[in-house]
Short mmCIF file of C-alpha atoms and ligand atoms in Angstrom, two decimals:
data_model
loop_
_atom_site.label_atom_id
_atom_site.label_comp_id
_atom_site.label_asym_id
_atom_site.label_seq_id
_atom_site.Cartn_x
_atom_site.Cartn_y
_atom_site.Cartn_z
CA MET A 1 34.43 12.72 -29.27
CA THR A 2 31.69 13.78 -27.27
CA THR A 3 31.72 16.84 -24.74
CA MET A 4 29.05 16.69 -22.30
CA LEU A 5 27.71 20.33 -21.68
CA GLY A 6 24.96 21.36 -19.35
CA LEU A 7 22.78 23.63 -21.41
CA THR A 8 20.16 25.97 -20.42
CA LEU A 9 17.55 25.89 -22.85
CA GLU A 10 15.23 28.06 -20.82
CA GLY A 11 13.81 30.71 -23.09
CA ARG A 12 15.62 29.52 -26.18
CA ASP A 13 14.42 28.66 -29.43
CA VAL A 14 14.49 24.92 -30.16
CA VAL A 15 12.98 23.88 -33.44
CA PHE A 16 11.51 20.30 -34.09
CA ILE A 17 11.62 19.18 -37.81
CA GLY A 18 9.24 16.20 -37.92
CA GLY A 19 6.26 15.42 -35.31
CA GLY A 20 6.53 11.90 -34.65
CA ASP A 21 6.57 9.94 -31.49
CA VAL A 22 10.22 10.57 -30.98
CA ALA A 23 9.72 14.23 -31.36
CA ALA A 24 6.93 14.14 -28.72
CA ARG A 25 8.83 12.52 -25.99
CA ARG A 26 11.88 14.94 -26.38
CA MET A 27 9.71 17.98 -27.20
CA TRP A 28 8.17 17.22 -23.56
CA ARG A 29 11.36 17.11 -22.09
CA MET A 30 12.67 20.50 -23.49
CA LEU A 31 9.38 22.08 -22.52
CA GLN A 32 9.74 20.76 -18.95
CA ASP A 33 13.38 22.73 -19.26
CA GLY A 34 11.67 25.85 -20.19
CA ALA A 35 12.57 25.80 -24.05
CA ARG A 36 10.87 27.87 -26.53
CA VAL A 37 9.64 25.00 -28.88
CA SER A 38 8.45 25.33 -32.39
CA VAL A 39 7.39 22.61 -35.10
CA VAL A 40 7.86 22.11 -38.60
CA ALA A 41 5.99 19.08 -39.97
CA PRO A 42 3.44 18.67 -42.66
CA GLU A 43 1.65 16.57 -40.17
CA VAL A 44 1.97 15.67 -36.65
CA SER A 45 1.19 12.53 -34.19
CA ASP A 46 -1.51 12.92 -31.55
CA ASP A 47 0.93 13.28 -28.88
CA VAL A 48 2.71 16.10 -30.71
CA ARG A 49 -0.67 17.61 -31.53
CA GLU A 50 -1.37 17.63 -27.85
CA LEU A 51 1.78 19.16 -26.92
CA ILE A 52 1.12 22.02 -29.39
CA ASP A 53 -2.18 22.53 -27.98
CA ALA A 54 -1.37 22.40 -24.47
CA HIS A 55 1.59 24.82 -24.85
CA ASP A 56 0.30 26.89 -27.53
CA LEU A 57 3.45 26.00 -29.86
CA PRO A 58 4.05 27.58 -33.33
CA TRP A 59 3.51 24.90 -35.78
CA THR A 60 4.36 25.34 -39.42
CA ALA A 61 2.54 22.81 -40.96
CA ARG A 62 4.69 22.08 -44.39
CA ARG A 63 7.98 20.72 -45.41
CA VAL A 64 11.09 22.25 -43.90
CA ARG A 65 13.06 25.13 -45.43
CA ALA A 66 16.53 26.26 -44.39
CA SER A 67 15.26 29.40 -43.35
CA ASP A 68 13.27 27.60 -40.73
CA LEU A 69 16.29 27.26 -38.66
CA ASP A 70 17.54 30.62 -38.71
CA GLU A 71 16.21 31.60 -35.17
CA ALA A 72 17.40 28.26 -33.37
CA TRP A 73 19.92 27.62 -30.76
CA LEU A 74 19.11 24.04 -31.37
CA VAL A 75 17.51 22.10 -33.97
CA HIS A 76 16.02 18.51 -33.36
CA THR A 77 15.26 16.37 -36.60
CA ALA A 78 13.24 13.37 -36.88
CA THR A 79 11.60 13.55 -40.11
CA GLY A 80 11.56 9.57 -40.69
CA ASP A 81 13.82 10.08 -43.72
CA ARG A 82 17.60 9.69 -43.24
CA ALA A 83 18.36 12.01 -46.41
CA THR A 84 16.13 14.80 -45.17
CA ASP A 85 17.43 14.63 -41.72
CA ALA A 86 21.05 14.52 -42.99
CA ARG A 87 20.36 17.58 -45.15
CA ILE A 88 18.86 19.46 -42.08
CA ALA A 89 22.04 18.44 -40.05
CA ALA A 90 23.84 20.04 -42.88
CA TRP A 91 22.02 23.28 -43.08
CA CYS A 92 22.61 23.58 -39.28
CA GLU A 93 26.23 22.79 -39.71
CA ALA A 94 26.47 25.77 -42.11
CA ARG A 95 24.47 27.95 -39.65
CA ARG A 96 26.66 26.71 -36.50
CA VAL A 97 23.63 25.65 -34.79
CA PHE A 98 23.70 22.59 -32.99
CA CYS A 99 21.40 19.91 -34.24
CA VAL A 100 20.04 16.49 -32.75
CA ASN A 101 19.59 13.91 -35.76
CA ALA A 102 17.13 11.05 -34.54
CA SER A 103 17.66 9.04 -37.59
CA ASP A 104 18.51 5.35 -36.69
CA GLY A 105 22.49 5.10 -36.36
CA ALA A 106 22.99 8.81 -36.95
CA HIS A 107 23.69 11.49 -34.29
CA GLY A 108 24.07 14.91 -35.20
CA SER A 109 26.17 17.58 -33.81
CA ALA A 110 24.21 17.46 -30.62
CA ARG A 111 23.01 14.32 -28.66
CA LEU A 112 20.38 14.09 -25.87
CA THR A 113 21.73 12.24 -22.80
CA ALA A 114 19.81 9.51 -21.04
CA GLU A 115 19.22 11.56 -17.96
CA ALA A 116 18.58 10.82 -14.30
CA ARG A 117 17.63 13.37 -11.53
CA ALA A 118 17.55 13.36 -7.94
CA GLY A 119 16.77 16.58 -6.00
CA ASP A 120 19.05 19.06 -8.04
CA VAL A 121 21.47 16.71 -9.29
CA VAL A 122 21.15 15.68 -13.08
CA VAL A 123 23.45 12.89 -14.41
CA GLY A 124 23.54 12.31 -18.33
CA VAL A 125 24.69 9.24 -20.11
CA VAL A 126 25.82 9.40 -23.62
CA SER A 127 28.25 7.30 -25.49
CA ASP A 128 31.22 8.20 -27.54
CA ALA A 129 30.77 5.47 -29.89
CA GLY A 130 27.89 4.02 -31.85
CA VAL A 131 24.23 4.76 -30.48
CA ASP A 132 22.83 2.29 -28.21
CA PRO A 133 19.73 3.71 -26.54
CA ARG A 134 18.96 0.62 -24.79
CA ARG A 135 22.33 0.44 -23.04
CA THR A 136 22.35 4.03 -22.04
CA ALA A 137 18.95 3.97 -20.67
CA ARG A 138 19.79 0.95 -18.82
CA LEU A 139 23.03 2.62 -17.07
CA ARG A 140 20.75 5.81 -16.45
CA ASP A 141 18.39 3.78 -14.53
CA ALA A 142 21.06 2.06 -12.29
CA ILE A 143 22.67 5.42 -11.65
CA GLY A 144 19.30 7.03 -10.84
CA ALA A 145 18.40 4.31 -8.30
CA LEU A 146 21.65 4.93 -6.56
CA LEU A 147 21.25 8.53 -6.58
CA ARG A 148 17.53 8.14 -5.24
CA ASP A 149 18.60 5.54 -2.37
CA GLY A 150 21.36 7.80 -1.01
CA THR A 151 24.22 5.40 -1.87
CA LEU A 152 26.11 8.14 -4.05
CA PRO A 153 27.84 11.18 -2.17
CA VAL A 154 25.26 13.81 -3.36
CA ARG A 155 26.02 16.09 -0.42
CA ARG A 156 26.78 19.90 -1.39
CA ARG A 157 30.33 20.61 -1.01
CA ARG A 158 29.71 24.12 -1.54
CA ARG A 159 27.75 25.87 0.97
CA THR A 160 24.77 27.96 0.02
CA SER A 161 23.60 30.63 2.55
CA LEU A 162 20.22 28.91 2.75
CA GLY A 163 19.97 26.13 5.08
CA ARG A 164 16.95 24.13 5.61
CA VAL A 165 15.33 21.35 7.52
CA ASP A 166 13.69 18.06 6.47
CA LEU A 167 11.94 16.04 9.20
CA VAL A 168 12.32 12.51 7.52
CA GLY A 169 10.15 9.49 8.66
CA GLY A 170 12.62 6.41 8.74
CA GLY A 171 9.81 3.65 9.02
CA PRO A 172 9.58 1.01 11.68
CA GLY A 173 13.01 -0.16 11.43
CA PRO A 174 14.31 -1.95 8.24
CA LEU A 175 16.05 0.55 5.91
CA ASP A 176 14.25 -0.78 3.05
CA LEU A 177 11.04 0.37 4.42
CA MET A 178 12.25 4.16 4.46
CA THR A 179 11.14 6.25 1.66
CA VAL A 180 13.49 6.82 -1.50
CA ARG A 181 13.09 10.49 -0.69
CA GLY A 182 14.12 10.14 2.70
CA ARG A 183 17.49 8.19 1.74
CA ARG A 184 18.34 10.77 -0.70
CA LEU A 185 17.80 13.81 1.81
CA LEU A 186 19.86 11.60 4.24
CA ALA A 187 22.85 11.64 1.68
CA GLU A 188 22.43 15.27 1.15
CA ALA A 189 22.55 16.14 4.60
CA ASP A 190 25.22 18.19 6.69
CA VAL A 191 23.88 17.58 10.00
CA ILE A 192 21.63 14.45 11.10
CA VAL A 193 19.43 14.73 14.21
CA THR A 194 18.34 11.31 15.08
CA ASP A 195 17.01 9.13 17.96
CA ARG A 196 16.91 5.67 19.29
CA LEU A 197 13.96 4.73 16.98
CA GLY A 198 15.31 5.58 13.70
CA PRO A 199 16.07 2.74 11.13
CA GLY A 200 19.00 0.72 11.55
CA GLY A 201 21.89 1.06 9.24
CA ALA A 202 20.59 4.30 8.01
CA LEU A 203 23.63 6.35 9.20
CA GLU A 204 26.18 3.65 7.73
CA GLY A 205 28.06 5.23 4.96
CA VAL A 206 27.23 8.90 5.49
CA ASP A 207 30.49 11.10 5.11
CA PRO A 208 32.70 11.16 8.20
CA ASP A 209 32.41 15.23 8.31
CA VAL A 210 28.56 14.76 8.55
CA GLU A 211 27.59 15.80 12.04
CA ILE A 212 25.28 13.31 13.68
CA ILE A 213 23.54 14.46 16.59
CA ASP A 214 21.80 11.68 19.04
CA VAL A 215 18.98 13.12 20.79
CA GLY A 216 17.52 9.80 21.65
CA LYS A 217 14.83 9.20 24.20
CA ARG A 218 14.43 6.28 26.44
CA PRO A 219 11.01 5.82 28.48
CA GLY A 220 11.53 7.76 31.38
CA HIS A 221 14.76 9.43 30.30
CA HIS A 222 14.89 12.55 28.21
CA PRO A 223 18.22 13.40 27.53
CA VAL A 224 17.45 16.32 25.03
CA PRO A 225 14.22 18.15 25.95
CA GLN A 226 12.27 18.75 22.99
CA GLU A 227 12.56 22.52 23.28
CA GLN A 228 16.11 22.00 22.82
CA ILE A 229 15.99 19.87 19.81
CA ASN A 230 13.72 22.41 18.22
CA GLU A 231 16.56 25.17 18.76
CA LEU A 232 19.20 22.81 17.51
CA ILE A 233 17.67 22.08 14.15
CA VAL A 234 16.87 25.85 13.71
CA ALA A 235 20.32 26.93 14.79
CA HIS A 236 22.09 24.61 12.22
CA ALA A 237 19.98 25.62 9.46
CA ARG A 238 20.47 29.04 10.28
CA ARG A 239 24.09 28.37 9.83
CA GLY A 240 23.38 27.32 6.23
CA LYS A 241 23.47 23.71 7.18
CA ARG A 242 21.01 20.97 5.50
CA VAL A 243 19.48 19.22 8.47
CA VAL A 244 17.66 16.04 8.39
CA ARG A 245 15.63 15.13 11.53
CA LEU A 246 15.77 11.60 11.43
CA LYS A 247 12.65 9.83 13.14
CA GLY A 248 11.21 6.34 13.75
CA GLY A 249 7.95 5.71 11.65
CA ASP A 250 6.12 8.70 10.57
CA PRO A 251 7.15 12.13 11.89
CA PHE A 252 3.55 13.24 12.49
CA VAL A 253 2.55 10.29 14.57
CA PHE A 254 3.51 10.67 18.08
CA GLY A 255 6.68 11.80 16.67
CA ARG A 256 6.57 15.57 17.72
CA GLY A 257 7.02 16.40 14.20
CA GLY A 258 4.54 19.10 14.26
CA GLU A 259 6.08 21.03 17.04
CA GLU A 260 9.41 20.78 15.05
CA LEU A 261 7.98 21.76 11.76
CA ALA A 262 6.17 24.90 13.98
CA ALA A 263 9.57 25.74 15.40
CA CYS A 264 11.21 25.97 11.78
CA ILE A 265 8.11 27.93 10.52
CA ALA A 266 8.37 30.44 13.24
CA ALA A 267 12.30 31.00 12.71
CA GLY A 268 11.45 31.25 8.91
CA ILE A 269 13.68 28.30 7.94
CA PRO A 270 12.45 26.50 4.88
CA ALA A 271 11.27 22.96 6.11
CA GLU A 272 9.59 19.80 4.69
CA VAL A 273 8.29 16.57 5.96
CA VAL A 274 8.92 13.19 4.41
CA PRO A 275 6.42 10.80 5.67
CA GLY A 276 7.43 7.31 6.73
CA VAL A 277 5.67 4.05 7.39
CA SER A 278 4.12 4.48 10.94
CA SER A 279 4.44 1.53 13.36
CA ALA A 280 0.97 2.19 14.27
CA ILE A 281 -0.18 0.42 10.94
CA ALA A 282 2.87 -1.32 10.00
CA VAL A 283 3.85 -3.23 13.21
CA PRO A 284 0.26 -5.09 13.52
CA GLN A 285 0.78 -5.52 9.80
CA ALA A 286 4.29 -7.41 10.40
CA ALA A 287 2.25 -9.78 12.71
CA GLY A 288 -0.33 -10.17 9.95
CA ILE A 289 -2.88 -8.15 11.72
CA PRO A 290 -4.88 -5.91 9.25
CA VAL A 291 -5.99 -2.89 11.40
CA THR A 292 -9.19 -2.61 9.32
CA HIS A 293 -10.74 -5.82 7.73
CA ARG A 294 -13.88 -5.96 5.93
CA GLY A 295 -16.81 -6.90 8.01
CA VAL A 296 -14.74 -7.09 11.08
CA SER A 297 -13.26 -3.65 11.67
CA ALA A 298 -14.33 -0.48 10.01
CA GLY A 299 -11.75 2.16 11.64
CA VAL A 300 -8.83 2.46 13.75
CA HIS A 301 -8.41 4.56 16.70
CA ILE A 302 -4.67 5.40 17.38
CA VAL A 303 -3.71 6.29 20.83
CA ASN A 304 -0.62 7.18 23.07
CA GLY A 305 -0.88 4.89 25.98
CA GLN A 306 0.99 7.16 28.38
CA GLY A 307 -1.95 9.30 28.44
CA GLU A 308 -5.29 9.12 30.60
CA LEU A 309 -7.82 7.02 28.79
CA SER A 310 -10.16 9.33 27.15
CA VAL A 311 -13.96 8.79 26.72
CA ALA A 312 -13.36 8.38 22.85
CA THR A 313 -10.64 5.72 23.64
CA LEU A 314 -12.98 3.91 26.07
CA ALA A 315 -15.63 4.09 23.47
CA ALA A 316 -13.20 2.49 20.76
CA LEU A 317 -12.34 -0.34 22.97
CA ALA A 318 -15.97 -1.22 23.73
CA ASP A 319 -17.07 -0.66 19.78
CA PRO A 320 -16.79 -4.28 18.06
CA ALA A 321 -16.34 -2.65 14.62
CA LEU A 322 -13.38 -0.50 15.85
CA THR A 323 -9.73 -1.41 16.13
CA THR A 324 -7.66 0.34 18.90
CA VAL A 325 -4.16 0.52 18.56
CA VAL A 326 -1.87 1.66 21.49
CA LEU A 327 1.59 3.23 21.17
CA MET A 328 4.02 3.49 24.00
CA GLY A 329 1.54 1.51 26.07
CA VAL A 330 3.71 -1.34 27.71
CA ALA A 331 4.18 0.49 31.10
CA ALA A 332 0.60 1.28 30.99
CA LEU A 333 -1.03 -1.95 30.31
CA PRO A 334 -2.43 -2.77 33.70
CA ARG A 335 -3.88 0.62 33.98
CA LEU A 336 -5.10 0.37 30.43
CA ALA A 337 -6.88 -2.83 30.91
CA ALA A 338 -8.37 -1.99 34.41
CA ALA A 339 -9.95 1.17 32.86
CA ALA A 340 -11.37 -0.77 29.89
CA LEU A 341 -12.74 -3.53 32.06
CA ALA A 342 -14.37 -0.92 34.46
CA ALA A 343 -15.91 0.87 31.44
CA GLY A 344 -17.68 -2.16 30.64
CA VAL A 345 -15.51 -3.42 27.64
CA SER A 346 -15.75 -7.43 27.62
CA ALA A 347 -13.08 -9.17 29.06
CA ASP A 348 -12.65 -11.67 26.28
CA ARG A 349 -12.22 -8.86 23.58
CA PRO A 350 -9.23 -10.09 21.63
CA ALA A 351 -5.76 -8.33 21.88
CA ALA A 352 -2.50 -8.73 20.71
CA ILE A 353 0.93 -7.12 21.68
CA VAL A 354 3.53 -6.89 18.97
CA GLU A 355 7.28 -6.21 20.26
CA SER A 356 9.93 -5.17 17.95
CA GLY A 357 8.02 -5.37 14.78
CA HIS A 358 9.82 -5.84 11.40
CA THR A 359 12.92 -6.81 13.15
CA ALA A 360 14.63 -10.34 13.89
CA GLN A 361 13.19 -9.93 17.55
CA GLN A 362 9.72 -9.47 16.54
CA ARG A 363 7.17 -11.29 18.80
CA THR A 364 3.50 -11.54 18.89
CA THR A 365 1.65 -12.40 22.27
CA ARG A 366 -1.99 -13.00 21.59
CA THR A 367 -4.23 -12.23 24.56
CA THR A 368 -7.70 -10.64 25.81
CA VAL A 369 -8.63 -7.45 27.49
CA GLY A 370 -9.22 -9.43 30.67
CA THR A 371 -5.68 -11.24 30.53
CA MET A 372 -3.46 -8.81 28.81
CA ALA A 373 -1.68 -7.31 31.92
CA ARG A 374 -1.06 -10.75 33.26
CA ASP A 375 -0.07 -12.08 29.94
CA ALA A 376 2.14 -9.40 29.14
CA ALA A 377 4.12 -9.52 32.42
CA ALA A 378 4.52 -13.30 32.18
CA ALA A 379 5.81 -13.09 28.70
CA ASP A 380 7.87 -10.22 29.86
CA VAL A 381 6.79 -7.94 27.06
CA ARG A 382 9.27 -5.17 26.41
CA ASN A 383 9.49 -1.61 24.39
CA PRO A 384 8.98 -1.20 21.52
CA ALA A 385 5.81 -2.76 21.32
CA VAL A 386 2.38 -1.86 19.67
CA ILE A 387 -0.92 -3.02 21.44
CA VAL A 388 -3.82 -3.97 19.16
CA ILE A 389 -7.18 -4.54 20.59
CA GLY A 390 -10.20 -5.62 18.59
CA ASP A 391 -11.31 -8.67 16.54
CA VAL A 392 -8.87 -8.19 13.95
CA THR A 393 -6.41 -9.61 16.40
CA ARG A 394 -7.94 -13.10 16.23
CA ALA A 395 -5.05 -15.49 15.31
CA GLU A 396 -7.28 -17.32 12.58
CA LEU A 397 -8.76 -14.05 10.92
CA LEU A 398 -6.98 -14.71 8.03
CA LEU A 399 -7.05 -18.59 7.69
CA PRO A 400 -9.43 -20.39 5.66
CA GLN A 401 -12.67 -20.94 7.32
CA ARG A 402 -13.42 -24.62 7.62
CA GLU A 403 -16.84 -25.52 6.52
CA GLY A 404 -19.57 -25.98 9.08
CA VAL A 405 -17.47 -24.66 11.73
CA GLU A 406 -19.11 -21.49 12.91
CA GLY A 407 -16.71 -18.75 14.46
CA ALA A 408 -13.41 -21.28 14.61
CA THR A 409 -11.99 -21.24 18.10
CA ARG A 410 -8.67 -19.95 19.06
N1 SAH B 1 6.49 8.10 14.91
C1 SAH B 1 6.44 6.81 15.21
C2 SAH B 1 5.78 6.58 16.66
C3 SAH B 1 6.89 7.02 17.82
S1 SAH B 1 6.18 6.81 19.31
C4 SAH B 1 5.84 5.95 14.35
O1 SAH B 1 4.97 6.54 13.34
O2 SAH B 1 5.86 4.80 14.47
C5 SAH B 1 6.86 5.21 19.60
C6 SAH B 1 6.19 4.00 19.94
O3 SAH B 1 5.95 3.45 18.55
C7 SAH B 1 6.73 2.93 20.79
O4 SAH B 1 6.54 2.94 22.10
C8 SAH B 1 5.95 1.76 20.11
O5 SAH B 1 4.92 1.82 20.78
C9 SAH B 1 5.96 2.13 18.85
N2 SAH B 1 7.00 1.41 17.70
C10 SAH B 1 7.94 1.98 17.15
N3 SAH B 1 8.53 1.31 16.47
C11 SAH B 1 8.21 0.01 16.74
C12 SAH B 1 8.56 -1.39 16.14
N4 SAH B 1 9.51 -1.72 15.56
N5 SAH B 1 7.98 -2.33 17.00
C13 SAH B 1 6.88 -2.23 17.71
N6 SAH B 1 6.66 -1.22 18.16
C14 SAH B 1 7.21 0.09 17.72
#
């Protein structure tokens, strides 16, 4: 029978007998945990040699003697010779030192687990019966995947006094376009502050006692002012809660993530940002529009359509080598088009409007600067939508060019 213990190896002597590849892998792992590793082996593999050099490990370059084990808390034997490994295991037994025996089919008084880590959670897999490393590794991988995608209840039950805030980018909509780190933090959260653009389904399956606060903004309505959102996340973190501020896309792309992070910094609250897939790039992409394309567009100008059109935006719109991506621009389309035309942007500059990218309702309207206001109204274009202006929006951009046809028509 095996009893699994969580050992703290930090600062403790672990003696490796034998310096082959198995030893190298495990040595690396124990060094990560802060163990004081030493090696006894007449010769060592290149990998072990590297670890010895990198960490300045004591290496006794000869065959093992019983006295080599005197200072050890734990011994790892992988000499490549079963009889030797068995003898070392017996020496350990006599000294009451735990021993990992890496000989095929054997295991000593201690066994290494196949280990999965996510955040501060460590899960070890070990079999009570025979050794089957492939099986334990597969199980470890499966558990690791669940841990990381937030399927398992990793939320802390015991409060520490230290709260924190994570600003998590949820991506453009589908849950599987959210980062693994974001999913994990969501599963660990005590409080989730969310709005309309967060990914669908992200909040299904969170514990019923997790507090979910919707501060959703609809265009023209601001149910919870930004100031209050900042105060809210800080206040919950001050009470020792783990707060996730979940946002659509990326927190730092028109997501007010900067303001929220600044509020946390000012309040002395530990805070981090988890990037998300931004609609500025991923929504055009969903419609088959690369925001840059060799020979067509050498740069992207991303702009908030609600503001006044700056000189730089007008220049980008007029520059045939640039793509302009407008977020929050549906209501401003007529004004945008008029300003662009007045500034001399060619009326037949191609454009596309992509609504609800990466969802089942996704729709693309191909148009031009000259006709986009009219086309959008005729098609009843709605939020959320991304407006893309530039040659990359030509419908035939990625299609094979027919020979003899110059600049295929749309
Ligand atoms: N932080 C977000 C952007 C927030 S501003 C990001 O990085 O994606 C909100 C704007 O994003 C919307 O007005 C719209 O222009 C765009 N948007 C977000 N999700 C979208 C989607 N699925 N389809 C189309 N546009 C989207």
